[in-house]
Amino acid sequence: MLVSGKELFQDAKRRKYAVGAFNINNMEIMQAIVEVAEELNSPVFIQASQGGIKYAGLEYIAGMGKIAAAKAKVPVALNIDHGTDFNQVVRCIRHGFSAVMIDGSKLPFEENVAITRKVVEVAHPNDVSVEAELGKITGVEDDIAVAEHEGLFTDPDEAYAFVQQTNCDALAVAIGTAHGVYRGEPKLDFDRLQAIASKIDTPIVLHGASGVPDDAIRKAVSLGVCKINIDTELRLAFAQAIKQVLNENPDEYDPRKILGPAKEAMKNTVRAKMQLFGSAGKA
Ligand code: 13P
C-alpha cells in the first residue's frame, strides 16, 4: 500500500531501525525492490532521482510506483530524491508521490530554510513528507556533483536551527558518506552524528550508503539514522548480472532472459540491505 513517508519515518524512529530507500529507473528495479519488501515484510521507500525522472519520464515513474505500491501488502512510500526545483516537487505531489526531498544544501542556510519551508507548506496538507538536506554530501549522483574538497559536514547547532525553522520530517546529513563508488574505505564521523542526533528529534537520513561497511551502517542506525539510500550497489548488481548472462550466452537476445537475472541479482542486494538496516519484519 502507498503510505506517506511520514509514517515510515516515524515508525523507524520509534522502533530504532532504518528504512531502505532504493532508486528506481525501470520496471525490473522497481519490482525487485517491492518483491523483496513483501518477502521480508519490510516497509520501503522507492525513489526517483533527477536522472531517473529524466530517463523514464515523471508519468512512467509515478505510474509504475503507484502500481507497485498499490499491489504491495507492505507500506511503500514513493519519493523524489534530491529535488531542487519547487515546481517539479509540486508536479510530483500532483502525480501522487507520497514523499519528497528538497535539496537546498548548495544554497546559503537562509535560502535552504526558505525553499524547504515553501515545500513543507505544499506537502504537509497533502500528507506528503519532506526530507531536507543540510551540509554537502560529496560524490557524483546523476547531474549533481560536489567536488570532494568542497564537502561540508553538517553542523549540529545548524541542524537544530534548521529543523526548528522548517518543520521538515527528515534531515539528510553529511557525515562522510558520498554518492557513487568509494575509492577507499569511507570514514564516518560518528561523533558528529551522535551530536546531531542529540540535538534533533527529526529522523536522520544517510545518503551515499552503497559501499559503507556493515558495521558502520549498524552503528549509524543505532545512533538514530532512520532512512538509508542505496543506488550504486543496485546498479553494480544489475550491470554485473547482465555482463555474466551475455558472456555465458553471447547469442541471447530475449530481453526477459537478460533482465530477469539482473532483477534476481538486485533482489539479493535489497534483501541483504533490509536485513542489515533492521527493517525486515517491521511492516
Ligand atoms: P549511493 O550512490 O551510495 O548508492 O547513494 C545513493 C543515494 O544516496 C541516493 O540519494
Short mmCIF file of C-alpha atoms and ligand atoms in Angstrom, two decimals:
data_model
loop_
_atom_site.label_atom_id
_atom_site.label_comp_id
_atom_site.label_asym_id
_atom_site.label_seq_id
_atom_site.Cartn_x
_atom_site.Cartn_y
_atom_site.Cartn_z
CA MET A 1 0.00 0.00 0.00
CA LEU A 2 1.12 3.52 -0.71
CA VAL A 3 1.75 5.43 2.53
CA SER A 4 3.13 8.83 3.43
CA GLY A 5 6.87 8.90 4.05
CA LYS A 6 5.97 10.40 7.42
CA GLU A 7 4.53 7.08 8.56
CA LEU A 8 7.73 5.25 7.64
CA PHE A 9 10.00 7.84 9.28
CA GLN A 10 8.03 7.84 12.50
CA ASP A 11 7.85 4.07 12.89
CA ALA A 12 11.57 3.71 12.12
CA LYS A 13 12.40 6.37 14.71
CA ARG A 14 10.15 4.82 17.34
CA ARG A 15 11.40 1.26 16.83
CA LYS A 16 15.04 2.19 16.12
CA TYR A 17 15.63 0.76 12.67
CA ALA A 18 16.23 2.30 9.25
CA VAL A 19 14.02 2.03 6.18
CA GLY A 20 15.89 1.33 2.95
CA ALA A 21 15.38 3.83 0.13
CA PHE A 22 16.26 2.42 -3.26
CA ASN A 23 16.42 4.31 -6.54
CA ILE A 24 14.18 3.22 -9.40
CA ASN A 25 14.74 3.69 -13.13
CA ASN A 26 12.74 0.90 -14.75
CA MET A 27 10.21 -1.83 -14.09
CA GLU A 28 12.70 -4.55 -13.14
CA ILE A 29 14.38 -2.39 -10.48
CA MET A 30 11.01 -1.37 -9.07
CA GLN A 31 9.75 -4.98 -8.95
CA ALA A 32 12.99 -6.23 -7.39
CA ILE A 33 12.65 -3.76 -4.51
CA VAL A 34 8.96 -4.24 -3.80
CA GLU A 35 9.02 -8.04 -4.18
CA VAL A 36 11.76 -8.30 -1.54
CA ALA A 37 9.96 -5.84 0.74
CA GLU A 38 6.94 -8.16 0.62
CA GLU A 39 9.03 -11.29 1.07
CA LEU A 40 10.70 -9.83 4.18
CA ASN A 41 7.64 -7.98 5.44
CA SER A 42 9.55 -4.71 5.35
CA PRO A 43 8.49 -1.11 4.77
CA VAL A 44 10.38 0.59 1.94
CA PHE A 45 10.97 3.86 0.11
CA ILE A 46 11.15 3.67 -3.68
CA GLN A 47 12.60 6.86 -5.04
CA ALA A 48 13.23 8.61 -8.32
CA SER A 49 16.36 10.67 -8.76
CA GLN A 50 16.58 13.62 -11.12
CA GLY A 51 18.31 11.33 -13.61
CA GLY A 52 15.64 8.66 -13.14
CA ILE A 53 12.87 11.16 -13.89
CA LYS A 54 14.75 12.39 -16.96
CA TYR A 55 15.34 8.82 -18.16
CA ALA A 56 11.90 7.28 -17.63
CA GLY A 57 9.68 10.38 -17.53
CA LEU A 58 7.75 11.51 -14.47
CA GLU A 59 4.48 9.93 -15.66
CA TYR A 60 6.06 6.49 -16.10
CA ILE A 61 7.91 6.63 -12.78
CA ALA A 62 4.81 7.83 -10.92
CA GLY A 63 2.56 5.33 -12.72
CA MET A 64 4.82 2.36 -12.06
CA GLY A 65 5.48 3.45 -8.49
CA LYS A 66 1.80 3.76 -7.69
CA ILE A 67 1.03 0.35 -9.23
CA ALA A 68 3.90 -1.28 -7.32
CA ALA A 69 2.80 0.34 -4.05
CA ALA A 70 -0.89 -0.46 -4.54
CA LYS A 71 -0.13 -4.13 -5.25
CA ALA A 72 2.21 -4.44 -2.25
CA LYS A 73 1.00 -5.82 1.06
CA VAL A 74 3.66 -3.76 2.87
CA PRO A 75 3.87 0.04 3.31
CA VAL A 76 5.64 1.71 0.38
CA ALA A 77 6.43 5.44 0.09
CA LEU A 78 7.13 6.92 -3.34
CA ASN A 79 9.78 9.61 -3.00
CA ILE A 80 11.55 12.15 -5.19
CA ASP A 81 15.29 12.09 -4.46
CA HIS A 82 17.28 15.38 -4.44
CA GLY A 83 14.53 17.63 -5.73
CA THR A 84 15.88 21.10 -6.35
CA ASP A 85 13.05 22.69 -8.30
CA PHE A 86 9.93 23.76 -6.40
CA ASN A 87 7.71 23.34 -9.46
CA GLN A 88 8.95 19.81 -10.04
CA VAL A 89 8.19 18.96 -6.41
CA VAL A 90 4.63 20.26 -6.90
CA ARG A 91 4.28 18.19 -10.08
CA CYS A 92 5.43 15.08 -8.19
CA ILE A 93 2.85 15.70 -5.45
CA ARG A 94 0.15 16.07 -8.12
CA HIS A 95 1.28 12.79 -9.66
CA GLY A 96 0.79 11.00 -6.34
CA PHE A 97 4.25 10.91 -4.75
CA SER A 98 3.84 10.37 -1.01
CA ALA A 99 7.25 11.75 -0.03
CA VAL A 100 9.55 14.42 -1.43
CA MET A 101 13.09 15.53 -0.83
CA ILE A 102 14.03 19.14 -1.36
CA ASP A 103 17.78 19.54 -1.53
CA GLY A 104 18.72 23.13 -0.82
CA SER A 105 22.12 22.13 0.53
CA LYS A 106 24.00 24.10 -2.13
CA LEU A 107 22.20 27.29 -1.07
CA PRO A 108 23.14 29.59 1.81
CA PHE A 109 21.49 28.49 5.10
CA GLU A 110 18.66 31.07 4.98
CA GLU A 111 17.76 30.18 1.40
CA ASN A 112 17.83 26.48 2.20
CA VAL A 113 15.42 27.19 5.07
CA ALA A 114 13.19 29.28 2.79
CA ILE A 115 12.83 26.70 -0.01
CA THR A 116 12.34 23.85 2.49
CA ARG A 117 9.58 25.79 4.26
CA LYS A 118 7.90 26.51 0.96
CA VAL A 119 7.89 22.79 0.12
CA VAL A 120 6.63 21.87 3.61
CA GLU A 121 3.72 24.29 3.09
CA VAL A 122 2.51 22.46 -0.03
CA ALA A 123 3.49 18.93 1.01
CA HIS A 124 2.04 18.64 4.52
CA PRO A 125 -1.59 19.47 3.64
CA ASN A 126 -1.33 16.65 1.07
CA ASP A 127 0.06 14.22 3.68
CA VAL A 128 3.38 14.14 1.83
CA SER A 129 6.57 14.01 3.91
CA VAL A 130 9.51 16.33 3.33
CA GLU A 131 13.17 15.35 3.59
CA ALA A 132 15.67 18.21 3.50
CA GLU A 133 19.47 18.28 3.38
CA LEU A 134 21.96 20.27 5.38
CA GLY A 135 25.70 20.04 4.75
CA LYS A 136 27.03 18.81 1.43
CA ILE A 137 27.24 15.11 0.63
CA THR A 138 30.21 14.55 -1.68
CA GLY A 139 30.46 12.49 -4.84
CA VAL A 140 28.55 12.33 -8.06
CA GLU A 141 24.93 11.41 -8.46
CA ASP A 142 23.46 11.95 -11.89
CA ASP A 143 23.76 15.68 -12.56
CA ILE A 144 24.68 16.57 -9.02
CA ALA A 145 28.41 16.77 -8.42
CA VAL A 146 30.14 18.22 -5.41
CA ALA A 147 33.91 18.11 -5.53
CA GLU A 148 35.12 16.17 -2.54
CA HIS A 149 37.14 19.03 -1.16
CA GLU A 150 34.01 21.16 -1.08
CA GLY A 151 32.24 18.58 1.04
CA LEU A 152 30.90 20.31 4.09
CA PHE A 153 29.84 18.24 7.05
CA THR A 154 26.59 19.09 8.85
CA ASP A 155 26.93 21.33 11.89
CA PRO A 156 24.82 20.03 14.83
CA ASP A 157 23.73 23.52 16.01
CA GLU A 158 22.75 24.48 12.48
CA ALA A 159 20.82 21.22 12.20
CA TYR A 160 18.85 22.18 15.31
CA ALA A 161 18.07 25.66 13.96
CA PHE A 162 17.19 24.22 10.56
CA VAL A 163 14.60 21.71 11.75
CA GLN A 164 13.08 24.28 14.12
CA GLN A 165 12.64 26.77 11.30
CA THR A 166 11.46 24.37 8.59
CA ASN A 167 9.40 21.66 10.33
CA CYS A 168 10.78 19.12 7.83
CA ASP A 169 10.06 15.42 8.50
CA ALA A 170 13.59 14.12 7.98
CA LEU A 171 17.06 15.55 7.57
CA ALA A 172 19.81 14.20 5.32
CA VAL A 173 23.20 14.88 6.88
CA ALA A 174 26.78 14.95 5.63
CA ILE A 175 28.99 12.88 7.94
CA GLY A 176 31.48 11.38 5.50
CA THR A 177 29.45 9.29 3.06
CA ALA A 178 29.48 10.02 -0.67
CA HIS A 179 27.34 9.11 -3.66
CA GLY A 180 28.84 6.64 -6.13
CA VAL A 181 31.68 4.12 -5.79
CA TYR A 182 34.20 4.76 -2.98
CA ARG A 183 37.89 4.87 -3.79
CA GLY A 184 38.96 3.94 -0.26
CA GLU A 185 37.01 2.86 2.80
CA PRO A 186 34.63 5.64 3.85
CA LYS A 187 35.27 7.11 7.30
CA LEU A 188 32.09 8.23 9.01
CA ASP A 189 32.12 10.96 11.63
CA PHE A 190 30.09 9.15 14.31
CA ASP A 191 30.75 11.82 16.97
CA ARG A 192 29.11 14.34 14.70
CA LEU A 193 26.19 12.00 14.01
CA GLN A 194 25.72 11.50 17.74
CA ALA A 195 25.86 15.26 18.36
CA ILE A 196 23.27 15.91 15.64
CA ALA A 197 21.01 13.12 16.97
CA SER A 198 21.21 14.54 20.50
CA LYS A 199 20.06 17.96 19.26
CA ILE A 200 17.18 16.98 16.97
CA ASP A 201 14.20 14.62 17.23
CA THR A 202 13.78 14.67 13.46
CA PRO A 203 14.66 11.35 11.79
CA ILE A 204 18.10 11.39 10.16
CA VAL A 205 18.79 10.19 6.61
CA LEU A 206 22.04 8.69 5.37
CA HIS A 207 22.80 9.15 1.68
CA GLY A 208 25.66 7.50 -0.20
CA ALA A 209 25.37 4.28 1.77
CA SER A 210 26.48 1.90 -1.00
CA GLY A 211 29.90 0.50 -0.12
CA VAL A 212 29.73 1.57 3.53
CA PRO A 213 30.80 -1.43 5.66
CA ASP A 214 28.03 -3.27 7.52
CA ASP A 215 29.40 -2.40 10.97
CA ALA A 216 29.37 1.30 10.17
CA ILE A 217 25.78 1.03 8.95
CA ARG A 218 24.74 -0.78 12.15
CA LYS A 219 26.39 1.92 14.24
CA ALA A 220 24.73 4.71 12.24
CA VAL A 221 21.32 3.08 12.76
CA SER A 222 21.99 2.71 16.49
CA LEU A 223 22.78 6.44 16.63
CA GLY A 224 19.50 7.49 15.03
CA VAL A 225 19.63 7.06 11.24
CA CYS A 226 16.08 6.16 10.09
CA LYS A 227 16.38 6.08 6.28
CA ILE A 228 19.30 4.81 4.22
CA ASN A 229 19.70 5.49 0.50
CA ILE A 230 21.10 2.87 -1.85
CA ASP A 231 21.54 3.29 -5.58
CA THR A 232 25.07 2.39 -6.68
CA GLU A 233 25.03 -1.17 -5.28
CA LEU A 234 21.84 -1.89 -7.24
CA ARG A 235 23.45 -0.54 -10.40
CA LEU A 236 26.52 -2.71 -9.86
CA ALA A 237 24.43 -5.85 -9.26
CA PHE A 238 22.36 -5.08 -12.38
CA ALA A 239 25.38 -4.49 -14.62
CA GLN A 240 27.33 -7.47 -13.35
CA ALA A 241 24.43 -9.87 -13.89
CA ILE A 242 23.85 -8.64 -17.45
CA LYS A 243 27.54 -8.98 -18.28
CA GLN A 244 27.52 -12.53 -16.95
CA VAL A 245 24.43 -13.54 -18.94
CA LEU A 246 25.84 -12.14 -22.17
CA ASN A 247 29.31 -13.60 -21.57
CA GLU A 248 27.83 -17.02 -20.96
CA ASN A 249 25.21 -16.75 -23.72
CA PRO A 250 26.55 -14.38 -26.39
CA ASP A 251 23.64 -15.21 -28.72
CA GLU A 252 20.91 -14.38 -26.20
CA TYR A 253 18.59 -11.63 -27.44
CA ASP A 254 15.45 -12.05 -25.34
CA PRO A 255 15.24 -9.00 -23.01
CA ARG A 256 13.46 -11.12 -20.40
CA LYS A 257 16.33 -13.58 -20.25
CA ILE A 258 18.83 -10.74 -19.91
CA LEU A 259 16.92 -8.53 -17.48
CA GLY A 260 15.40 -11.41 -15.46
CA PRO A 261 18.75 -12.46 -13.94
CA ALA A 262 19.58 -8.78 -13.35
CA LYS A 263 16.38 -8.47 -11.35
CA GLU A 264 17.31 -11.53 -9.28
CA ALA A 265 20.77 -10.05 -8.58
CA MET A 266 19.23 -6.78 -7.42
CA LYS A 267 16.84 -8.71 -5.19
CA ASN A 268 19.82 -10.27 -3.39
CA THR A 269 21.22 -6.79 -2.75
CA VAL A 270 17.91 -5.42 -1.48
CA ARG A 271 17.44 -8.49 0.76
CA ALA A 272 20.85 -8.05 2.39
CA LYS A 273 20.28 -4.32 2.97
CA MET A 274 16.83 -4.72 4.51
CA GLN A 275 18.20 -7.32 6.91
CA LEU A 276 21.16 -5.09 7.76
CA PHE A 277 19.01 -1.98 8.31
CA GLY A 278 16.67 -3.87 10.65
CA SER A 279 13.55 -3.10 8.60
CA ALA A 280 12.80 -6.77 7.83
CA GLY A 281 9.73 -7.89 9.78
CA LYS A 282 8.73 -4.32 10.68
CA ALA A 283 5.87 -3.83 8.19
P1 13P B 1 24.88 5.51 -3.36
O1 13P B 1 25.45 6.10 -4.62
O2 13P B 1 25.95 5.31 -2.33
O3 13P B 1 24.10 4.28 -3.61
O4 13P B 1 23.89 6.59 -2.73
C1 13P B 1 22.59 6.74 -3.22
C2 13P B 1 21.94 7.95 -2.66
O5 13P B 1 22.32 8.49 -1.65
C3 13P B 1 20.76 8.48 -3.39
O6 13P B 1 20.35 9.71 -2.89
#
